[in-house]
mmCIF file of C-alpha atoms in Angstrom:
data_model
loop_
_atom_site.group_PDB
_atom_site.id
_atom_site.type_symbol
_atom_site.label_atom_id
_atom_site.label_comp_id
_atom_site.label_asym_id
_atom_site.label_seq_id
_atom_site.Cartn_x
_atom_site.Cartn_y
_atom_site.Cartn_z
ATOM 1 C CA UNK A 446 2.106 13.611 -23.883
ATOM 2 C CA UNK A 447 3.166 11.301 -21.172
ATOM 3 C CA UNK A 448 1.579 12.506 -17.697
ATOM 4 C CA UNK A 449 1.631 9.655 -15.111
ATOM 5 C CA UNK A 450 1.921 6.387 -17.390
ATOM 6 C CA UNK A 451 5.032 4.891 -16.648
ATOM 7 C CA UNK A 452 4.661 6.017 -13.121
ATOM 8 C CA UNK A 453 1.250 3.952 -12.882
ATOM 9 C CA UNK A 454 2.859 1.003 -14.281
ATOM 10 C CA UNK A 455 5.843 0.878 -11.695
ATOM 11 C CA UNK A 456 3.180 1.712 -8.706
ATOM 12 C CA UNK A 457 0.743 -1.183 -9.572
ATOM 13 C CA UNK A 458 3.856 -3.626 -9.354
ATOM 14 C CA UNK A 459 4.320 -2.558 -6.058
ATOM 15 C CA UNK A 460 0.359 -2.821 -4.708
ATOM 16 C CA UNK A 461 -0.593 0.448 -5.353
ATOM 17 C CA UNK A 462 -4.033 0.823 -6.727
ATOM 18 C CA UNK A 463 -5.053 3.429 -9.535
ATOM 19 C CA UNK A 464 -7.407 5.991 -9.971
ATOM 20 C CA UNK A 465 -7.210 7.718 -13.552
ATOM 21 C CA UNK A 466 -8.838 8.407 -17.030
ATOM 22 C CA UNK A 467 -8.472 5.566 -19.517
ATOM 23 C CA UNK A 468 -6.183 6.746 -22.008
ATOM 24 C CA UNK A 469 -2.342 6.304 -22.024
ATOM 25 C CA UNK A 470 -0.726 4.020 -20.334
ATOM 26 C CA UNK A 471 -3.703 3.074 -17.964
ATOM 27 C CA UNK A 472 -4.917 1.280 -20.910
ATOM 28 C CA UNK A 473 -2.171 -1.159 -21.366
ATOM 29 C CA UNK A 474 -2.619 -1.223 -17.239
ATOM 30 C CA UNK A 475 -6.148 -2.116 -17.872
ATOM 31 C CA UNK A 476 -5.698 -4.706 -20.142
ATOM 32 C CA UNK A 477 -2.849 -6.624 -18.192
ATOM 33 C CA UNK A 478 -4.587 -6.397 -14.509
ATOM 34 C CA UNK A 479 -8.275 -5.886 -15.982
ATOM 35 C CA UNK A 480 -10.428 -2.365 -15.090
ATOM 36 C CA UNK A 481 -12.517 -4.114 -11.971
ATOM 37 C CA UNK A 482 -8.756 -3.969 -10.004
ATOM 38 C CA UNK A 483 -8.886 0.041 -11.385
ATOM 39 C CA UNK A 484 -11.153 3.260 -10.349
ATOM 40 C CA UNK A 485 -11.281 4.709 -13.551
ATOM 41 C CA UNK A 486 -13.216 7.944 -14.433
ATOM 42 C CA UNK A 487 -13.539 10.154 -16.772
ATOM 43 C CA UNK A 488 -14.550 10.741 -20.837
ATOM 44 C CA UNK A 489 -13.061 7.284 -23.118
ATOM 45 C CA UNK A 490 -10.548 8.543 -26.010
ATOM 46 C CA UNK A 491 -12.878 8.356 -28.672
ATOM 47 C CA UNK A 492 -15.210 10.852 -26.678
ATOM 48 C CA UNK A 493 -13.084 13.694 -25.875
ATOM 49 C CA UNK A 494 -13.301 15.353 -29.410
ATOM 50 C CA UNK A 495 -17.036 15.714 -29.583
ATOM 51 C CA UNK A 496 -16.660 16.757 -26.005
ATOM 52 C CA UNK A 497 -13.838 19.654 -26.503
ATOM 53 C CA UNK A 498 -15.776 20.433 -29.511
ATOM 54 C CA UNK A 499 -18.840 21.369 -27.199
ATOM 55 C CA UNK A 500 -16.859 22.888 -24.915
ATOM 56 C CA UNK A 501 -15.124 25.402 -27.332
ATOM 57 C CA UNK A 502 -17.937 26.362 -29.097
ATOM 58 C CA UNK A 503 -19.901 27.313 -25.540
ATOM 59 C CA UNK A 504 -22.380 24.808 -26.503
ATOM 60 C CA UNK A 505 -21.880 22.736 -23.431
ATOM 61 C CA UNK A 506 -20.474 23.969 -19.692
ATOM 62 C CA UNK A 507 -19.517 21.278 -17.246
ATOM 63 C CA UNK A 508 -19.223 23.583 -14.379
ATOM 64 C CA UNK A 509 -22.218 22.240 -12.229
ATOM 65 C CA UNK A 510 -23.070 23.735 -8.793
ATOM 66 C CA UNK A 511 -20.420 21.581 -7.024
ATOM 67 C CA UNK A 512 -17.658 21.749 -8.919
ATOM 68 C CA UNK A 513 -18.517 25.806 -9.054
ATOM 69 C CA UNK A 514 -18.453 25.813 -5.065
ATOM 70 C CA UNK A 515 -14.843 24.568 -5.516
ATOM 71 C CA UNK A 516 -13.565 26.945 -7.892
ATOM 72 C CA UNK A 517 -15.231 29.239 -5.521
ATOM 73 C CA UNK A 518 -13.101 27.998 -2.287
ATOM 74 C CA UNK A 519 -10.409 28.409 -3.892
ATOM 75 C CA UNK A 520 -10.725 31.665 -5.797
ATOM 76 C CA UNK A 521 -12.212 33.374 -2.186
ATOM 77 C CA UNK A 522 -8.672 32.354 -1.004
ATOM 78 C CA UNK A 523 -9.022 29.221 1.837
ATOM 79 C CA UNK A 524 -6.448 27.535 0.358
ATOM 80 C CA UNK A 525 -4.108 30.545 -0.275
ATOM 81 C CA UNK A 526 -2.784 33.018 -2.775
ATOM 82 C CA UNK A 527 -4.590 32.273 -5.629
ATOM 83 C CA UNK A 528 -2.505 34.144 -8.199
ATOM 84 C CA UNK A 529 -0.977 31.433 -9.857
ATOM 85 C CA UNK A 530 -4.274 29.311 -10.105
ATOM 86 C CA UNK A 531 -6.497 31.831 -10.971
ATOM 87 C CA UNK A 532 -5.978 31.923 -14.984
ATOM 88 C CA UNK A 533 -5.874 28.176 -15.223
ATOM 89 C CA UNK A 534 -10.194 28.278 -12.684
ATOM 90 C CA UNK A 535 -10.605 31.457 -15.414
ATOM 91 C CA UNK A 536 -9.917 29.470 -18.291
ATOM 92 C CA UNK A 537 -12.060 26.424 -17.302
ATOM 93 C CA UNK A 538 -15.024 28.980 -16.969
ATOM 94 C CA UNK A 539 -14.420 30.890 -20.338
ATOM 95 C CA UNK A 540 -14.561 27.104 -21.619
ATOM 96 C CA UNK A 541 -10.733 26.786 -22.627
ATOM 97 C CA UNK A 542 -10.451 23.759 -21.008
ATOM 98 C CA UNK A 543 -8.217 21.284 -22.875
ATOM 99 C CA UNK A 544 -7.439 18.967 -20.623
ATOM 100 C CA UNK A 545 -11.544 18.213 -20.000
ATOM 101 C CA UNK A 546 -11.406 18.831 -16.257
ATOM 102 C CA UNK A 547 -14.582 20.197 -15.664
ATOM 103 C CA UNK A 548 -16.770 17.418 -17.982
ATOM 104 C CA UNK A 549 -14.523 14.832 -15.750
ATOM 105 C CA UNK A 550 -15.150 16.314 -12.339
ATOM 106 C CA UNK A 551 -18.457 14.388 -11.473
ATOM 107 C CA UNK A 552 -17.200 11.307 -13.122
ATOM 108 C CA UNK A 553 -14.071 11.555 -10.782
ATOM 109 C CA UNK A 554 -16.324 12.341 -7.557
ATOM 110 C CA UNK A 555 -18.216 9.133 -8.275
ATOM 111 C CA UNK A 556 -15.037 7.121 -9.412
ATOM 112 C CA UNK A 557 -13.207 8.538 -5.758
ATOM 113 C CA UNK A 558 -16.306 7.190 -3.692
ATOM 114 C CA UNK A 559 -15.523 3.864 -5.167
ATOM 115 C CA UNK A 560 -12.309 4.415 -3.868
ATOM 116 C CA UNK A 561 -13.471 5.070 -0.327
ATOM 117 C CA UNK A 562 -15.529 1.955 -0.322
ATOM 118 C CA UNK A 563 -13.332 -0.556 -2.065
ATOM 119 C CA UNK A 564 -10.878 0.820 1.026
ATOM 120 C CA UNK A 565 -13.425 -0.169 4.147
ATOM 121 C CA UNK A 566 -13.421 -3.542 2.636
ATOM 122 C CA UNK A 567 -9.815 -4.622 3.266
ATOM 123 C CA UNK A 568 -10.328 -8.004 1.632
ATOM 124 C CA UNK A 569 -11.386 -6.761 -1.514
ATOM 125 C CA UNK A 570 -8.778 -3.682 -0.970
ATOM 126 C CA UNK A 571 -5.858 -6.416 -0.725
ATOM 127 C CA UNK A 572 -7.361 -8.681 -3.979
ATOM 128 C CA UNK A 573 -7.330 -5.674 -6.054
ATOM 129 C CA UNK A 574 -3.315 -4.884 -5.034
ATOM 130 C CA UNK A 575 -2.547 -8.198 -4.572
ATOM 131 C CA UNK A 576 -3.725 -9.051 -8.334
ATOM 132 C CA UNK A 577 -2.657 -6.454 -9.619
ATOM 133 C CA UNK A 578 1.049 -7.223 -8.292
ATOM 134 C CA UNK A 579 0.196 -10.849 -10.054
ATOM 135 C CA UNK A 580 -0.806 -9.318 -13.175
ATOM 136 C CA UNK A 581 1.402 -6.555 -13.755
ATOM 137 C CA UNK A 582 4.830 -8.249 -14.884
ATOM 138 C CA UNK A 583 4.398 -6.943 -18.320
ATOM 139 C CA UNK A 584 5.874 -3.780 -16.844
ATOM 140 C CA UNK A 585 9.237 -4.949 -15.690
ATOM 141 C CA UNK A 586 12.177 -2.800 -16.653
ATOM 142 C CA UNK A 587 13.915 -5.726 -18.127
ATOM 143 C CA UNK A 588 11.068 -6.501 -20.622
ATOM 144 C CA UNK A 589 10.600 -2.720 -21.261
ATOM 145 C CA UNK A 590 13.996 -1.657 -21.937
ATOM 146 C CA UNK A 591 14.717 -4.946 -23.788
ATOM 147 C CA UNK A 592 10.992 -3.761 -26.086
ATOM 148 C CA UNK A 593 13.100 -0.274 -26.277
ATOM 149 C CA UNK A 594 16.156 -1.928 -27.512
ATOM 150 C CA UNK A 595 14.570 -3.420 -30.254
ATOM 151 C CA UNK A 596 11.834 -1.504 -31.558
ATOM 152 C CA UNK A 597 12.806 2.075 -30.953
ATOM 153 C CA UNK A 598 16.490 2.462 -30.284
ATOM 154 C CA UNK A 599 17.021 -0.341 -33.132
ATOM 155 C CA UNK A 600 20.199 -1.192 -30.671
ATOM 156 C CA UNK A 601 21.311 -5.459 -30.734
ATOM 157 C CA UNK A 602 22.425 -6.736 -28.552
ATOM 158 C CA UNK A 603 25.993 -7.480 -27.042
ATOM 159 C CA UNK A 604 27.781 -10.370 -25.828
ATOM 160 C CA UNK A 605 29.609 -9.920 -22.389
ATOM 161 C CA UNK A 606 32.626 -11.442 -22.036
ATOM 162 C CA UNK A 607 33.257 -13.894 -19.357
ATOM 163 C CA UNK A 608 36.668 -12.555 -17.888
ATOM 164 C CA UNK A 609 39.318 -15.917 -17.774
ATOM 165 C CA UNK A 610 39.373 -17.283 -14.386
ATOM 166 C CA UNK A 611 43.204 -17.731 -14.914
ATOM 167 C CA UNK A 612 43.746 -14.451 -15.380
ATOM 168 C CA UNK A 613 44.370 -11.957 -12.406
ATOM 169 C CA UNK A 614 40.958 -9.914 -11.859
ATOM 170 C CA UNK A 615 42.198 -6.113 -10.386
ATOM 171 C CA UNK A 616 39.865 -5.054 -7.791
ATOM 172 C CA UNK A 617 40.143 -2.177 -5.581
ATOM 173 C CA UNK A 618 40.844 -4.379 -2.424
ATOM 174 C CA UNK A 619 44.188 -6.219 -4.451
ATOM 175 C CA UNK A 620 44.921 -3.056 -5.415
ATOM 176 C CA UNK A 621 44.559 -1.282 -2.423
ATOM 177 C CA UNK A 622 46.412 -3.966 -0.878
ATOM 178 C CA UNK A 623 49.003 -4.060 -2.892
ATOM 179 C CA UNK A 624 50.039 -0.753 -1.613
ATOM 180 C CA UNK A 625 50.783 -1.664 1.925
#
């Protein structure tokens, strides 16, 4: 399932800097513009089994008092109608939570006050884009769709032909003027 990968890619080629788990594509990010240019947050892939696991089973809740005085904002209404959100808050607290919101919540807090901080220092705000501009070439469309070509569409390539000078070229404007 491909949430925000390719996304990330194109954003940290044009300064942006992340914030995400480390699964996906902001691995590959990672590993081309290295994690210290990242705010990364959140349970590592070979984790989130044993956590869902504890989750399921009731063993484990994640819902501390913080994250329960958000659901509780929002349930009570301050942001709006609640309708639509209100299964997906229920789920989370009857421990249905796939996606491993709640055991990421803290871990995202902590990983967002990095962000704040790494943003009052402009200099080190600007090396972090900056590098990971430098860095992040890997992502180009040309590479990617020429990686495509090969490996997944199993498409070659073709030669294009280089039109005879000698020849008349039609364009719109000869043609166009042609008419008058």
């Amino acid at each position: 399932m491909e949430a925000s990968g390719t996304s990330n890619m194109k954003f940290v080629m044009n300064g942006c800097l992340i914030i995400g788990t480390m699964d996906g594509a902001n691995v590959e990010i990672a590993e081309e513009i290295g994690e210290e240019n990242m705010f990364i947050f959140g349970a590592l892939v070979d984790e989130i089994g044993e956590l869902r696991r504890q989750i399921f089973s009731g063993e484990k809740t994640f819902i501390g008092k913080r994250l329960q005085r958000v659901f509780d904002a929002i349930l009570s209404g301050t942001f709006g109608d609640v309708s639509i959100v209100h299964p997906i808050i229920q789920s989370f607290i009857d421990g249905r939570d796939y996606y491993l919101v709640t055991a990421d919540f803290n871990s995202y807090i902590k990983a967002q006050n990095k962000v704040d901080e790494a943003y009052r220092d402009q200099k080190l705000w600007n090396k972090m884009s900056i590098t990971g501009v430098a860095k992040s070439a890997k992502f180009s469309s040309d590479r990617t769709i020429s990686e495509y070509c090969e490996s997944i569409w199993k498409a070659e390539r073709v030669a294009i032909p280089t039109p005879n000078m000698k020849e008349r070229v039609r364009s719109f404007s000869n043609i166009y003027s042609a008419r008058k």
